PDB file of C-alpha atoms and ligand atoms in Angstrom:
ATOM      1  CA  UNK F   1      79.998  54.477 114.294  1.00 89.00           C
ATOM      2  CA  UNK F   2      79.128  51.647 116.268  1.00 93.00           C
ATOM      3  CA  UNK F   3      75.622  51.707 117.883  1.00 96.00           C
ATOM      4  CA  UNK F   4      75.464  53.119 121.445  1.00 97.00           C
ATOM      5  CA  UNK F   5      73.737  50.938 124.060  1.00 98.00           C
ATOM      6  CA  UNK F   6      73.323  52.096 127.545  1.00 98.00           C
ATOM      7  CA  UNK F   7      72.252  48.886 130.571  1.00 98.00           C
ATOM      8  CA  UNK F   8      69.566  49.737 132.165  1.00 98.00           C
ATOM      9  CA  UNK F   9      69.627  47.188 134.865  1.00 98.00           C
ATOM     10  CA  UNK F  10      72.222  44.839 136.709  1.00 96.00           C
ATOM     11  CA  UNK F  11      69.926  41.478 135.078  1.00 98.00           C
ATOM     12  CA  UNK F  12      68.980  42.619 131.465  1.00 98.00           C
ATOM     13  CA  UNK F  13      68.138  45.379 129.364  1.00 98.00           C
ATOM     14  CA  UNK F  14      69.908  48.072 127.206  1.00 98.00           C
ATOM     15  CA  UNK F  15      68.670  51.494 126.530  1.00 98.00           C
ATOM     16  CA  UNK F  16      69.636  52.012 122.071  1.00 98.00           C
ATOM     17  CA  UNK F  17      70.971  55.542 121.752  1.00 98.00           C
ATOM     18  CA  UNK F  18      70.718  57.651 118.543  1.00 93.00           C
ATOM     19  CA  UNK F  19      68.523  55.767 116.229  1.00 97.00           C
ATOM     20  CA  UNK F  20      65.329  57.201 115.175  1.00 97.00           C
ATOM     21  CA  UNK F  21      62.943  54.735 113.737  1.00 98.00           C
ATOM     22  CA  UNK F  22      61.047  57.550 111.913  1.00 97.00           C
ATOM     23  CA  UNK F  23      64.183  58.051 109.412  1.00 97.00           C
ATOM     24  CA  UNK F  24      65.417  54.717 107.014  1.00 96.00           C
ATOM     25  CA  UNK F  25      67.166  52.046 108.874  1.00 97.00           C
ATOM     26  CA  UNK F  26      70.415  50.574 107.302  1.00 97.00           C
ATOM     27  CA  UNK F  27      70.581  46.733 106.952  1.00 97.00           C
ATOM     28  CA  UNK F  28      73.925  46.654 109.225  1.00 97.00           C
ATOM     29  CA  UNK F  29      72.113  49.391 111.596  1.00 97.00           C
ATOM     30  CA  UNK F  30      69.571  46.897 111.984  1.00 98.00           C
ATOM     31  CA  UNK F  31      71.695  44.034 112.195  1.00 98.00           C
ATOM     32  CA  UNK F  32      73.770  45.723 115.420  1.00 98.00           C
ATOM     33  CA  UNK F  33      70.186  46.368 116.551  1.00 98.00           C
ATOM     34  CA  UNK F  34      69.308  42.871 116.749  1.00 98.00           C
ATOM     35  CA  UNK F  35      72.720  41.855 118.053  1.00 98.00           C
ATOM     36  CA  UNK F  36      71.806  43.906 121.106  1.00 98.00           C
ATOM     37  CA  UNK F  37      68.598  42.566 121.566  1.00 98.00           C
ATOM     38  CA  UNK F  38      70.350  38.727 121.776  1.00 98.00           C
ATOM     39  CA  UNK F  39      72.623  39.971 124.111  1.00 98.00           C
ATOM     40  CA  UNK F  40      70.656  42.018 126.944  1.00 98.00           C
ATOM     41  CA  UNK F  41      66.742  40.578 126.512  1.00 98.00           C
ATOM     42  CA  UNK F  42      65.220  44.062 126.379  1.00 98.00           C
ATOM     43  CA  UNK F  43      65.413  46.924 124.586  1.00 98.00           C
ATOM     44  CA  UNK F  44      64.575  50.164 125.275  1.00 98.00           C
ATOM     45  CA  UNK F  45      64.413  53.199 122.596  1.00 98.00           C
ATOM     46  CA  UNK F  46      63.045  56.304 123.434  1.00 98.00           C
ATOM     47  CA  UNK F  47      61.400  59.559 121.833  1.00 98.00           C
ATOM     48  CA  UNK F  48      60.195  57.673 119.094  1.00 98.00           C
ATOM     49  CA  UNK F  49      57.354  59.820 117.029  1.00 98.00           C
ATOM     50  CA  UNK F  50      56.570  57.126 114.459  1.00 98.00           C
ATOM     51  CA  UNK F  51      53.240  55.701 113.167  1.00 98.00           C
ATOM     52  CA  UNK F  52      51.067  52.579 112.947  1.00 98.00           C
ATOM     53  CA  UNK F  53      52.708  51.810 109.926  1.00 98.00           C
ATOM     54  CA  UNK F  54      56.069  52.398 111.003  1.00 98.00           C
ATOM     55  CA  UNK F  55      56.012  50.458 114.041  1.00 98.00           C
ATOM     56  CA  UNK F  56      54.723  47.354 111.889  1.00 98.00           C
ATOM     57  CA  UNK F  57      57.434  48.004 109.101  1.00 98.00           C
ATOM     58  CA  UNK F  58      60.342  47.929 111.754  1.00 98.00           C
ATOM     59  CA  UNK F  59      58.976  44.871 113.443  1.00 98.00           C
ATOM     60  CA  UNK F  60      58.786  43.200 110.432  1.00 98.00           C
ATOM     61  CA  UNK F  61      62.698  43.197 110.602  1.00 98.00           C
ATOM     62  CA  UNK F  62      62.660  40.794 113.442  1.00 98.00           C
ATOM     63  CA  UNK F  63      60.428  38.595 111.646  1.00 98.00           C
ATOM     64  CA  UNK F  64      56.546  37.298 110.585  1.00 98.00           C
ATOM     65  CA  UNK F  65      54.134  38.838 112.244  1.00 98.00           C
ATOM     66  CA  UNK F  66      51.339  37.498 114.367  1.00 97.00           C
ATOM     67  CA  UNK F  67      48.050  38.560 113.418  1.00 97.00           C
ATOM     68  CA  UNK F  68      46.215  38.178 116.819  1.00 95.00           C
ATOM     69  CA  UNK F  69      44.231  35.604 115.734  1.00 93.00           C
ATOM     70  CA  UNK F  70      44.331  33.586 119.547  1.00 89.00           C
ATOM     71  CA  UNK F  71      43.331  37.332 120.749  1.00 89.00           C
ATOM     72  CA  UNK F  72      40.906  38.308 118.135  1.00 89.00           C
ATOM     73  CA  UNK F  73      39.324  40.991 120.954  1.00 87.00           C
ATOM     74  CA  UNK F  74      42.778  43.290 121.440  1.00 90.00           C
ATOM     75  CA  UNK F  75      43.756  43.519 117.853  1.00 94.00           C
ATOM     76  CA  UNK F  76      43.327  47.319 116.124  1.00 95.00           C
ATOM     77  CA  UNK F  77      40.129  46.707 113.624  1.00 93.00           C
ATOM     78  CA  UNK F  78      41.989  47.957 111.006  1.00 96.00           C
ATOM     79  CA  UNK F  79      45.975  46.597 111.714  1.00 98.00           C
ATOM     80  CA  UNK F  80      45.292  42.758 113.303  1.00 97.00           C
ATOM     81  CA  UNK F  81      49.431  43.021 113.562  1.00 98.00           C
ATOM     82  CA  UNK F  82      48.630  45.384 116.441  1.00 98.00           C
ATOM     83  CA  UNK F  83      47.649  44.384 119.681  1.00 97.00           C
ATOM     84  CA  UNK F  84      45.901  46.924 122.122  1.00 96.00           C
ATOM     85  CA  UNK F  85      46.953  47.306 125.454  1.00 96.00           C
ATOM     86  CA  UNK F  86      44.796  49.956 126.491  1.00 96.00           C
ATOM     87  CA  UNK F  87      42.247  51.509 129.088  1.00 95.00           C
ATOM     88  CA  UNK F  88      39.884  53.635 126.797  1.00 95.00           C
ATOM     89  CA  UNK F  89      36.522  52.982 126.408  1.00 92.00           C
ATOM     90  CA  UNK F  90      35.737  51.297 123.222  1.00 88.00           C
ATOM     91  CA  UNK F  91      33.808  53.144 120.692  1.00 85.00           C
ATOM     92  CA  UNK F  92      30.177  52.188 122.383  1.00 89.00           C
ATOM     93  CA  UNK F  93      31.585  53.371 126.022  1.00 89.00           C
ATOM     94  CA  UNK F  94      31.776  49.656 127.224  1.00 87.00           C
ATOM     95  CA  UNK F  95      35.362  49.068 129.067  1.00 87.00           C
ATOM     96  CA  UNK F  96      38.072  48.475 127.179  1.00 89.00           C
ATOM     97  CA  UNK F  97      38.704  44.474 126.930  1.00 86.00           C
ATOM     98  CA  UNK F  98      42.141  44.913 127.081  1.00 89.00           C
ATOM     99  CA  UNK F  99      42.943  47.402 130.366  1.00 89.00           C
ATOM    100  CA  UNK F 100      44.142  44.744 132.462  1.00 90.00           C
ATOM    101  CA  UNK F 101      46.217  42.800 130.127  1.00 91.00           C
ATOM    102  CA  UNK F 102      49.494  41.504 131.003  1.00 93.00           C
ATOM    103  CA  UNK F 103      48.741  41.298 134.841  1.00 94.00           C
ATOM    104  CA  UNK F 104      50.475  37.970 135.476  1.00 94.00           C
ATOM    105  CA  UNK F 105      54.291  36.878 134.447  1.00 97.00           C
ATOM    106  CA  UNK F 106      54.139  35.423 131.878  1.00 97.00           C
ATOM    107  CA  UNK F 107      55.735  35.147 127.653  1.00 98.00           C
ATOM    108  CA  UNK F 108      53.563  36.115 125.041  1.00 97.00           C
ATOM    109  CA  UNK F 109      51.880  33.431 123.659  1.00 96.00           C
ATOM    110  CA  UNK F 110      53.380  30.763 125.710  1.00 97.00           C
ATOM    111  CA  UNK F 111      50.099  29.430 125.693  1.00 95.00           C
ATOM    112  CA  UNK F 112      50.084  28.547 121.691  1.00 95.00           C
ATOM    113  CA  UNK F 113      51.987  26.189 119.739  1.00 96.00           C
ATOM    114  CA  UNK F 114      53.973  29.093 117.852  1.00 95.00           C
ATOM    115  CA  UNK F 115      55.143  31.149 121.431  1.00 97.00           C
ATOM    116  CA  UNK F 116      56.456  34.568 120.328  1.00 98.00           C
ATOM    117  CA  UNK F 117      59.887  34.970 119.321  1.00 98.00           C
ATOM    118  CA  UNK F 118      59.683  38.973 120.648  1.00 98.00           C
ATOM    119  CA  UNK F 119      57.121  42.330 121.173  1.00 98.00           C
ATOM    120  CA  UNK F 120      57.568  45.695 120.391  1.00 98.00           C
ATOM    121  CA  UNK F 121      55.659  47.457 122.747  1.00 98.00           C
ATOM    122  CA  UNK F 122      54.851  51.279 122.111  1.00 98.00           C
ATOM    123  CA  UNK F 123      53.801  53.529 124.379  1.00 98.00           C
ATOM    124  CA  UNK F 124      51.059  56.130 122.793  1.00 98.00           C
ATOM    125  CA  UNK F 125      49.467  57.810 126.107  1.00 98.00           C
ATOM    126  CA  UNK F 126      50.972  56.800 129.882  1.00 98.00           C
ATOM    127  CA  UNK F 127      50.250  57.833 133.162  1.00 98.00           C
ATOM    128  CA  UNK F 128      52.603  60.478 135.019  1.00 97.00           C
ATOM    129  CA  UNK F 129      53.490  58.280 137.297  1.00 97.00           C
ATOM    130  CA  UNK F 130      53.243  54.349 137.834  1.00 97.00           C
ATOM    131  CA  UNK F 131      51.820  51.615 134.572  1.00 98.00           C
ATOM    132  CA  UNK F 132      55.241  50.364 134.863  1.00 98.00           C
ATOM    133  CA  UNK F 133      56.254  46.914 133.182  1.00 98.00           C
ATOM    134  CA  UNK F 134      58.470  44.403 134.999  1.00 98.00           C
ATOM    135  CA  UNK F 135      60.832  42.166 133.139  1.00 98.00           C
ATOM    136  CA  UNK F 136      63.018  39.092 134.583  1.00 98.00           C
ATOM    137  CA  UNK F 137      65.636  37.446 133.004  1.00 98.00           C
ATOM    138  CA  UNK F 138      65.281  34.045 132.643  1.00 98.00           C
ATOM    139  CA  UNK F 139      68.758  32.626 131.403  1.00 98.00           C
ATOM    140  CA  UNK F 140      70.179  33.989 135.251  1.00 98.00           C
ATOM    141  CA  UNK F 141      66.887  32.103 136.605  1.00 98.00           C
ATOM    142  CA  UNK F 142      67.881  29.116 135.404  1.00 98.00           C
ATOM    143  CA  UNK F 143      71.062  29.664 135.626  1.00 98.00           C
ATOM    144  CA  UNK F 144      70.944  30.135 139.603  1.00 98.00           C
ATOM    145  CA  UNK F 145      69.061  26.957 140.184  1.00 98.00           C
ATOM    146  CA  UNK F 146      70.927  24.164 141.923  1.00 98.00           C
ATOM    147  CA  UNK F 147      71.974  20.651 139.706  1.00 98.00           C
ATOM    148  CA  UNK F 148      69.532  18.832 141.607  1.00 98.00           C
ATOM    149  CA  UNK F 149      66.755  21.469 140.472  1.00 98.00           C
ATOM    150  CA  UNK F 150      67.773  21.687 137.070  1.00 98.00           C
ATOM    151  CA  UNK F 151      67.569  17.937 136.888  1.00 98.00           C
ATOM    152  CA  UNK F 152      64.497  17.908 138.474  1.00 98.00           C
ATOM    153  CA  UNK F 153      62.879  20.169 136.487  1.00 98.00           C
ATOM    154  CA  UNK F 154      64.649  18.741 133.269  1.00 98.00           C
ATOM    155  CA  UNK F 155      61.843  16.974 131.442  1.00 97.00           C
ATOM    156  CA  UNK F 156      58.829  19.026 132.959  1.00 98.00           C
ATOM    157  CA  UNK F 157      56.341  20.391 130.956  1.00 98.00           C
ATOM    158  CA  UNK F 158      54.042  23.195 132.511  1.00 98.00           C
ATOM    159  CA  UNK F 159      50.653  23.559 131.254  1.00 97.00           C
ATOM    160  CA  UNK F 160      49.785  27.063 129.878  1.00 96.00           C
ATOM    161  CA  UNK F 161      46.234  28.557 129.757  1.00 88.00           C
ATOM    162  CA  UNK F 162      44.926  31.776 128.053  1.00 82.00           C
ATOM    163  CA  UNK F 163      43.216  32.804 131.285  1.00 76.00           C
ATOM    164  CA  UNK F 164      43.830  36.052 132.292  1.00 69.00           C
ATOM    165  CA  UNK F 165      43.528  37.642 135.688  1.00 64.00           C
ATOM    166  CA  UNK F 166      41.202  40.619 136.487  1.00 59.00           C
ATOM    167  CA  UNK F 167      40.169  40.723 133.097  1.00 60.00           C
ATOM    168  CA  UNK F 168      36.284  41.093 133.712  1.00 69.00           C
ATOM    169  CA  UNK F 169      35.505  38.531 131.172  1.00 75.00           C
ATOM    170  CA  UNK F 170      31.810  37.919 130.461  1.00 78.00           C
ATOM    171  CA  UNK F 171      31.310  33.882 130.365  1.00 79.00           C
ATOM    172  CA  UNK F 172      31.260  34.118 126.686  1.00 82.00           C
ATOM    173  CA  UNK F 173      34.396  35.491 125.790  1.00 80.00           C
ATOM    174  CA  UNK F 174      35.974  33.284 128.438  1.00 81.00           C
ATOM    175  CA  UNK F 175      34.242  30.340 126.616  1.00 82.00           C
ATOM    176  CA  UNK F 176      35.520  31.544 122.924  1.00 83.00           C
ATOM    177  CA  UNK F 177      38.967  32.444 124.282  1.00 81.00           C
ATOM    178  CA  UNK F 178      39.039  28.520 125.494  1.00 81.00           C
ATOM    179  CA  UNK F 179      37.767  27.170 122.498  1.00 83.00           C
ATOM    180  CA  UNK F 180      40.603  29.153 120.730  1.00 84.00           C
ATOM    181  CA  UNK F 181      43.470  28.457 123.053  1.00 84.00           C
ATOM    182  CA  UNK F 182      42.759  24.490 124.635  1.00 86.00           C
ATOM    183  CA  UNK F 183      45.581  24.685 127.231  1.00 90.00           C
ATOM    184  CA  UNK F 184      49.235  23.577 125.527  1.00 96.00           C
ATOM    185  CA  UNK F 185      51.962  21.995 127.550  1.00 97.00           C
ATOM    186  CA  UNK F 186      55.572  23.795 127.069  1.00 98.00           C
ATOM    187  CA  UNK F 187      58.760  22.366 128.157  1.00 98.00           C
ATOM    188  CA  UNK F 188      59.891  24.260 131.565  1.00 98.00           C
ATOM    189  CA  UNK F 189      63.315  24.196 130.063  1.00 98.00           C
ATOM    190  CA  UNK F 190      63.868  26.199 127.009  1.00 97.00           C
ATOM    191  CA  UNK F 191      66.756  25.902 124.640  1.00 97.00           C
ATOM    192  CA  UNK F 192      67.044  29.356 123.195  1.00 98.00           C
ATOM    193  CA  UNK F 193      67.595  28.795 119.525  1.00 97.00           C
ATOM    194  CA  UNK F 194      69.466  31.520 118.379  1.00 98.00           C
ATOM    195  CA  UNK F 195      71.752  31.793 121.678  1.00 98.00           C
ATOM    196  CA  UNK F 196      71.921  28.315 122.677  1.00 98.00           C
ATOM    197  CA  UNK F 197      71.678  29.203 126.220  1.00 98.00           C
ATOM    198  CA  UNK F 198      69.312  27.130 128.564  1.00 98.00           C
ATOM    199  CA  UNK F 199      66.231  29.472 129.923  1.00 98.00           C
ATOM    200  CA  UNK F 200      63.579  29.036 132.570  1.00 98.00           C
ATOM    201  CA  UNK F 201      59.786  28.967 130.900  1.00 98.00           C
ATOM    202  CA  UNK F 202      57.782  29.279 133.660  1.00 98.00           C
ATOM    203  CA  UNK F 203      55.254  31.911 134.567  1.00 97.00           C
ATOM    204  CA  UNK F 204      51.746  32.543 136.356  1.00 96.00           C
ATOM    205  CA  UNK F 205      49.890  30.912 133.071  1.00 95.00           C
ATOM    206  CA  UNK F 206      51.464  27.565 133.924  1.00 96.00           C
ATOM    207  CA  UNK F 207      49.069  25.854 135.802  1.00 93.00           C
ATOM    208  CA  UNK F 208      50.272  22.411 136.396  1.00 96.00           C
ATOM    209  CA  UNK F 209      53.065  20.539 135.358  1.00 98.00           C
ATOM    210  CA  UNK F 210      51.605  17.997 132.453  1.00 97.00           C
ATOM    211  CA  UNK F 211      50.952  14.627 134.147  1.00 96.00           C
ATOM    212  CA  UNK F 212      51.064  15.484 137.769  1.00 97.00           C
ATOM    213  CA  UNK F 213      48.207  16.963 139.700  1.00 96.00           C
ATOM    214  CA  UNK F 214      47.522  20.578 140.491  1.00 95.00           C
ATOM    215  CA  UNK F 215      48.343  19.868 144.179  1.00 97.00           C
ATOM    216  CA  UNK F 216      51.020  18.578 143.244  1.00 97.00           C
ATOM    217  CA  UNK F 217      52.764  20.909 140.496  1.00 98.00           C
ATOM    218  CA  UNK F 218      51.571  24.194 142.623  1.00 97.00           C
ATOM    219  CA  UNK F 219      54.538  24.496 145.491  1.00 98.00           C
ATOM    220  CA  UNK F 220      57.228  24.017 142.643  1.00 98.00           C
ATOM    221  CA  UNK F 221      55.824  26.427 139.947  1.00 98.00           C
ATOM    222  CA  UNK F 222      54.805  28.947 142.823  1.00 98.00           C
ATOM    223  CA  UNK F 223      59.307  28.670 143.807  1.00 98.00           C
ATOM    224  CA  UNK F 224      60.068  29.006 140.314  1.00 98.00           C
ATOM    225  CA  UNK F 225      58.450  31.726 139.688  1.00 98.00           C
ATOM    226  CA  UNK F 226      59.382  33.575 143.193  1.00 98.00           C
ATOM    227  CA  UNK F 227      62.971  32.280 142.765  1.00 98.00           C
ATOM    228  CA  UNK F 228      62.747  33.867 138.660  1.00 98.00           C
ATOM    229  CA  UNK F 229      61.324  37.284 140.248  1.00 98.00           C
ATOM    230  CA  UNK F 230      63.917  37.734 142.703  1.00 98.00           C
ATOM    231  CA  UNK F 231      65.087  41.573 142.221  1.00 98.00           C
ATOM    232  CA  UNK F 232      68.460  41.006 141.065  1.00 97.00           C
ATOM    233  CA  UNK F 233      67.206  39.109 137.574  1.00 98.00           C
ATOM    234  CA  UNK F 234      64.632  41.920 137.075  1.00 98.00           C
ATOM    235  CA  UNK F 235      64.638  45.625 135.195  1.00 98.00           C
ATOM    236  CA  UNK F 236      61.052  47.669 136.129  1.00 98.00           C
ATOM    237  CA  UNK F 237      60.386  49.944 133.261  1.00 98.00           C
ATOM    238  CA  UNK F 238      59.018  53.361 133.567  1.00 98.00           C
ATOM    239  CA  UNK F 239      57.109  54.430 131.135  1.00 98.00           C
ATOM    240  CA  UNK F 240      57.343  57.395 129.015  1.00 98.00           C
ATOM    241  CA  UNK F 241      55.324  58.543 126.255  1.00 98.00           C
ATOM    242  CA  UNK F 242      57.322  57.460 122.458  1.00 98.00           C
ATOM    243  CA  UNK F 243      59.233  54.605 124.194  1.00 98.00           C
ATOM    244  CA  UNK F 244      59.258  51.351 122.548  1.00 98.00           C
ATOM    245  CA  UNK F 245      60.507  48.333 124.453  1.00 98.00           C
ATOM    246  CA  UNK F 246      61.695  45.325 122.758  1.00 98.00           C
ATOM    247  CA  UNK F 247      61.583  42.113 124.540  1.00 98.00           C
ATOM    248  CA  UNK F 248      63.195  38.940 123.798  1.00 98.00           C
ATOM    249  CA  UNK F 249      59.927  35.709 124.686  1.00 98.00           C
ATOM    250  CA  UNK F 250      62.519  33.203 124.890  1.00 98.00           C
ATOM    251  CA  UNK F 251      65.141  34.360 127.629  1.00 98.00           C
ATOM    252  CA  UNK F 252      62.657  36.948 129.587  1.00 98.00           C
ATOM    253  CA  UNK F 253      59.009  37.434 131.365  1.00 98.00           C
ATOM    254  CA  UNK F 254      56.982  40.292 131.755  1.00 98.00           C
ATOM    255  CA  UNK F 255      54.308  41.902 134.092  1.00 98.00           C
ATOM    256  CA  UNK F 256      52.035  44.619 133.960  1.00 97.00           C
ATOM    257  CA  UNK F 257      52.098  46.517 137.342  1.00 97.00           C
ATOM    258  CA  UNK F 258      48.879  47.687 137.043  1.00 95.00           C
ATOM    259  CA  UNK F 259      50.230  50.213 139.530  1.00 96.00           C
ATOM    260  CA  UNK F 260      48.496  53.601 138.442  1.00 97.00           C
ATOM    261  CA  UNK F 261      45.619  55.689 138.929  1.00 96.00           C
ATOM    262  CA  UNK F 262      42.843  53.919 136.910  1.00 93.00           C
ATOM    263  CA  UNK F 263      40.938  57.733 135.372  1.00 95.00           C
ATOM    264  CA  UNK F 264      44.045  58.408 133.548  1.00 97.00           C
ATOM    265  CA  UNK F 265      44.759  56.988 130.556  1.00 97.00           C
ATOM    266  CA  UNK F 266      46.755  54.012 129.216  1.00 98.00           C
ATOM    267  CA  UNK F 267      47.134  53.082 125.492  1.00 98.00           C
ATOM    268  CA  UNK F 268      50.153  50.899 123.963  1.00 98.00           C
ATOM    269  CA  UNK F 269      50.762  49.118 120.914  1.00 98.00           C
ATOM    270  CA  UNK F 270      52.120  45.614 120.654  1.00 98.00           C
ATOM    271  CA  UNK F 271      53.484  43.895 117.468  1.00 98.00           C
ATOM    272  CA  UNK F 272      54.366  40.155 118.236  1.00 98.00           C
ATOM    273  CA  UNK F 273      57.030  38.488 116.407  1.00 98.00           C
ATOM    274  CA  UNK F 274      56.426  34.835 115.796  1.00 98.00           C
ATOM    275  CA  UNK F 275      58.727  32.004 117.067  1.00 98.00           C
ATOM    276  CA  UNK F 276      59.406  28.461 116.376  1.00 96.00           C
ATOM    277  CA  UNK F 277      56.790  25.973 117.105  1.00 96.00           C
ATOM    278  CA  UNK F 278      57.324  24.616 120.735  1.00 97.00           C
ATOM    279  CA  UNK F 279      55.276  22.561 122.882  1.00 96.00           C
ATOM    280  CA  UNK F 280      52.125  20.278 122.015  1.00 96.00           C
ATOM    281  CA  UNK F 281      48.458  20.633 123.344  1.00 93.00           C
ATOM    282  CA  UNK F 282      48.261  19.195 127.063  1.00 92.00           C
ATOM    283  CA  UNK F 283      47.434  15.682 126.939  1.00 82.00           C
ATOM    284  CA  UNK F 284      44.771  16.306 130.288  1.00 66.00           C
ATOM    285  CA  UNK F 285      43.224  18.680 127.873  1.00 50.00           C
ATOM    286  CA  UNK F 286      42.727  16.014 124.933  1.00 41.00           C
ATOM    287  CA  UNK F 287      41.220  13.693 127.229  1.00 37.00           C
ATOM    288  CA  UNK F 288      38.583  16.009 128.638  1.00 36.00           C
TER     289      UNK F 288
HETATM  290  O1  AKG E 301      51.121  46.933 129.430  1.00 95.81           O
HETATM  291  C1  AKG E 301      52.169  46.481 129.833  1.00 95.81           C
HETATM  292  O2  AKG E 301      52.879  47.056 130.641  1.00 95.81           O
HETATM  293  C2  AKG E 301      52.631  45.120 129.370  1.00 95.81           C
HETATM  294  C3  AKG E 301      51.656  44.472 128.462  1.00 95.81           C
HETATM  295  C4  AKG E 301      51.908  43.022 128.318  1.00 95.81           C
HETATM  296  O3  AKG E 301      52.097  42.324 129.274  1.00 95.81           O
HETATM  297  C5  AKG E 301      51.933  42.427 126.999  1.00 95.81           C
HETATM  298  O4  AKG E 301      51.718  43.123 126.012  1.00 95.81           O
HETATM  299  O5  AKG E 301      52.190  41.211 126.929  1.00 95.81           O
END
């Protein structure tokens, strides 16, 4: 039987019906599975009871692994393939590092010289209601654009840093997270490599467009990203406990609402799939 995909949204997204990722996975299952995941950006599969090592195992089918090492603070102690998105404590009582991560668009690890290919997100403990996850769809973003904007943006490159907003960094993390991640210029236009199609890569890590000023680069990456967030190129997640959502770096952005009562408690799990190399350390950044 062919494998049963329901949209979730107008822009992007498919909910996979009838798999469970607790049982073996055929190599043609898996292959249909991946299919999807070209085709609609996002996927969505619910009611999945499956462990640490099970969530690494299947993400290993979409490729290598990243081990965290430009976010050695979020990775699990003992799994460094598993980032923690999470609002408990850590084991001394001290906030969790990672409770407001995500709170910007933006692709994972745009701001490294190997940008994800995908994440598989997993959702252990979620709030009743809100801690929802916004995705856009950045092949109709670009798409949408008018000739003279696509050739305007053509042959920009938008400066990525690691920074990260509300994250209550004390000034020595944000000085090792720096040293780790010196800010990398990525092309605004992305050639998806396994589609072919012609994405937007723009997001609210970009901070300037590589050779121009920041007064001048702000106006145009503050309309891109407005323009990319318009509601019809998005799908807003709700979160239920067991879901894992599959997102495709390349085509789509994310953003963590943030939009939930802060006592209750948050805790995913993210496996990121490495991509290609793209991109090449900002050239303002090698001069400092
Ligand atoms: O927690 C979320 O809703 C999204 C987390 C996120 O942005 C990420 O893992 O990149």
């Amino acid at each position: 039987m062919a494998l049963a995909v329901r949209p979730l949204s107008y822009a992007l997204g498919a909910e996979v019906l009838d798999v469970d990722l607790s049982r073996p996975l055929t190599e043609s299952r898996f292959g249909e599975i991946y299919r999807a995941f070209l085709d609609h950006g996002i996927l969505l599969l619910r009611g999945q009871k499956i462990s640490r090592e099970q969530h690494i195992e299947f993400s290993r089918r979409f490729g290598e692994l990243d081990r965290h090492d430009s976010l050695p603070r979020d990775r699990h102690p003992e799994y460094p393939e598993l980032l923690m998105v999470s609002n408990l404590p850590q084991p001394d009582g001290a906030p969790s590092n990672s409770r407001y991560t995500g709170q910007l668009w933006h692709s994972d690890l745009s701001f490294t010289l190997m940008p994800s290919l995908g994440s598989l997100l997993r959702g252990v403990e979620v709030p009743p209601v809100g801690g929802d996850t916004m995705f856009a769809n950045m092949y109709l973003a670009y798409d949408a654009l008018s000739a003279g904007m696509k050739g305007l943006i053509a042959d920009l490159h938008g400066v990525h840093s690691p920074e990260r907003k509300n994250a209550g960094m004390s000034p020595e993390w944000e000085k090792e997270n720096r040293l780790l991640n010196p800010p990398v210029a990525q092309p605004v236009v992305r050639v998806h490599p396994e589609t072919g199609r012609k994405a937007l890569y723009i997001g609210e890590k970009v901070k300037a467009f590589e050779g121009m000023t920041d007064e001048e680069s702000v106006p145009l990456i503050d309309y891109l990203i407005r323009h990319s967030t318009r509601p019809q190129f998005l799908y807003r997640h709700q979160w239920r406990p067991d879901d894992i959502v599959i997102w495709d770096n390349r085509c789509t952005m994310h953003v963590a609402l943030g939009d939930y009562d802060p006592t209750l408690r948050r805790h995913m799990e993210r496996t990121t799939v490495m991509g290609t190399p793209s991109g090449h350390v900002a050239s303002d950044a090698v001069a400092h």
